C-alpha positions as CSV (number, residue, x, y, z in Angstrom):
1,X,38.1,64.6,-19.7
2,X,38.5,61.0,-20.4
3,X,42.1,60.0,-21.0
4,X,42.8,56.9,-23.0
5,X,44.6,54.1,-21.4
6,X,48.4,54.4,-21.6
7,X,48.9,50.7,-20.8
8,X,51.3,49.2,-23.4
9,X,52.3,52.5,-24.9
10,X,55.9,53.5,-25.4
11,X,57.4,56.2,-23.1
12,X,57.3,58.7,-26.0
13,X,53.6,58.0,-26.7
14,X,52.8,58.3,-22.9
15,X,54.7,61.5,-22.7
16,X,52.7,63.0,-25.6
17,X,49.4,62.0,-24.0
18,X,50.6,63.6,-20.8
19,X,51.5,66.8,-22.6
20,X,48.1,66.9,-24.3
21,X,46.3,66.2,-21.0
22,X,48.3,68.9,-19.3
23,X,47.4,71.4,-22.1
24,X,43.7,70.8,-21.5
25,X,43.8,70.8,-17.7
26,X,46.2,73.7,-17.2
27,X,45.2,76.3,-19.8
28,X,42.0,78.2,-18.9
29,X,39.4,78.1,-21.6
30,X,40.6,75.1,-23.5
31,X,37.7,72.7,-24.2
32,X,39.4,70.0,-26.3
33,X,42.6,69.2,-28.1
34,X,43.5,67.0,-31.0
35,X,46.7,66.0,-32.8
36,X,46.2,65.1,-36.4
37,X,48.6,63.4,-38.8
38,X,49.5,64.9,-42.2
39,X,46.9,62.5,-43.8
40,X,44.1,63.7,-41.5
41,X,44.1,60.8,-39.1
42,X,43.5,61.4,-35.4
43,X,46.7,60.6,-33.4
44,X,45.8,62.0,-29.9
45,X,42.7,63.5,-28.4
46,X,41.6,65.0,-25.1
47,X,38.3,63.2,-25.5
48,X,38.9,59.9,-27.3
49,X,35.7,58.2,-26.1
50,X,33.4,61.2,-26.7
51,X,32.5,60.3,-30.3
52,X,30.2,57.5,-29.2
53,X,28.3,59.6,-26.7
54,X,28.3,63.0,-28.3
55,X,25.1,65.0,-28.9
56,X,24.9,67.1,-32.1
57,X,25.7,70.7,-31.3
58,X,26.9,70.0,-27.8
59,X,30.5,69.8,-26.6
60,X,31.8,68.8,-23.2
61,X,29.7,70.3,-20.5
62,X,27.0,71.3,-23.0
63,X,29.1,74.0,-24.6
64,X,28.6,74.9,-28.3
65,X,31.2,73.9,-30.8
66,X,32.6,70.6,-31.9
67,X,30.3,67.9,-30.6
68,X,33.0,66.8,-28.2
69,X,33.7,64.1,-30.7
70,X,37.4,63.9,-31.3
71,X,36.7,63.0,-35.0
72,X,34.9,66.3,-35.5
73,X,37.8,68.4,-34.1
74,X,40.3,66.3,-36.2
75,X,38.3,66.9,-39.3
76,X,38.2,70.7,-38.7
77,X,41.9,70.8,-37.9
78,X,42.8,68.8,-41.0
79,X,40.5,71.0,-43.2
80,X,41.8,74.3,-41.8
81,X,45.4,73.0,-42.1
82,X,44.9,72.0,-45.8
83,X,43.1,75.3,-46.6
84,X,45.7,77.5,-45.1
85,X,48.6,75.5,-46.6
86,X,47.0,75.9,-50.0
87,X,46.5,79.6,-49.5
88,X,50.1,80.1,-48.4
89,X,51.4,78.2,-51.4
90,X,49.2,80.2,-53.7
91,X,50.5,83.5,-52.3
92,X,54.1,82.1,-52.1
93,X,54.3,83.1,-48.3
94,X,56.0,79.9,-47.0
95,X,54.9,77.5,-44.4
96,X,51.8,78.1,-42.2
97,X,52.8,78.3,-38.6
98,X,49.4,79.0,-36.9
99,X,45.8,79.5,-37.8
100,X,43.2,81.0,-35.5
101,X,39.4,81.2,-36.1
102,X,37.5,83.3,-33.6
103,X,33.7,82.7,-33.5
104,X,30.9,84.0,-31.4
105,X,30.8,80.9,-29.2
106,X,34.4,79.8,-29.3
107,X,37.8,79.7,-31.1
108,X,39.7,77.1,-33.0
109,X,43.5,77.2,-33.2
110,X,45.7,75.1,-35.5
111,X,49.4,74.9,-35.2
112,X,51.9,72.9,-37.3
113,X,53.9,70.3,-35.3
114,X,56.2,68.4,-37.7
115,X,56.0,66.5,-41.0
116,X,52.6,67.9,-41.7
117,X,51.1,66.9,-38.3
118,X,48.9,69.5,-36.7
119,X,47.8,70.5,-33.2
120,X,44.2,71.7,-32.9
121,X,42.6,73.4,-29.9
122,X,38.9,74.2,-29.4
123,X,38.6,77.0,-26.8
124,X,35.9,79.1,-25.2
125,X,35.2,82.6,-26.6
126,X,36.6,84.3,-23.5
127,X,39.9,82.4,-23.5
128,X,43.2,84.4,-23.5
129,X,44.3,83.8,-27.1
130,X,47.9,84.7,-26.3
131,X,48.0,82.2,-23.5
132,X,46.5,79.4,-25.6
133,X,48.9,80.1,-28.4
134,X,51.8,80.2,-26.0
135,X,51.0,76.8,-24.5
136,X,50.3,75.3,-28.0
137,X,53.8,76.5,-29.0
138,X,55.3,74.8,-25.9
139,X,53.5,71.6,-26.8
140,X,54.8,71.8,-30.4
141,X,58.3,72.4,-29.2
142,X,58.2,69.4,-26.9
143,X,56.3,67.1,-29.2
144,X,57.8,67.8,-32.6
145,X,61.0,65.7,-32.2
146,X,59.1,62.9,-30.5
147,X,56.4,62.4,-33.2
148,X,58.4,60.0,-35.2
149,X,56.7,57.6,-37.8
150,X,56.9,54.8,-35.3
151,X,55.2,56.9,-32.5
152,X,52.6,58.1,-35.0
153,X,51.8,54.6,-36.0
154,X,51.5,53.6,-32.3
155,X,49.2,56.5,-31.5
156,X,46.9,55.7,-34.5
157,X,46.6,52.1,-33.3
158,X,45.9,53.3,-29.8
159,X,43.1,55.6,-31.0
160,X,41.6,52.8,-33.1
161,X,41.5,50.6,-30.0
162,X,39.9,53.3,-27.7
163,X,36.3,52.3,-26.9
């Protein structure tokens, strides 16, 4: 995993990056993680530089799934979030808390953070879904109150400046 530079970031932004890095490194089966704003912009990623070096159809370590490109996972997370929010509104079921898509070669989890921001995880097919969901909920609980408009703006700027 390539972590973006935290130089010049606020304490809150550095803590969010640390939480994201910890999620990827500590939870077995997690390939990549992305935090997406309500308007679909990537705020945090476990592989911020991978977009430039990604090979179509290959993820980190040659695994199938999102190409390892943080933009790809952000697009998927944003799309799933929008689709499930629309479905919940249509059925009058309230807010969506979590979405999980299990596929032959992996899983994608999406969980609401705050103000429409979303946490997305791409995991291996043999991951323990309960463990992944639990750690995602921990991240959301810790990150939700910190993800203020100022911090979101700072994180967007940081992602734009990542080589």
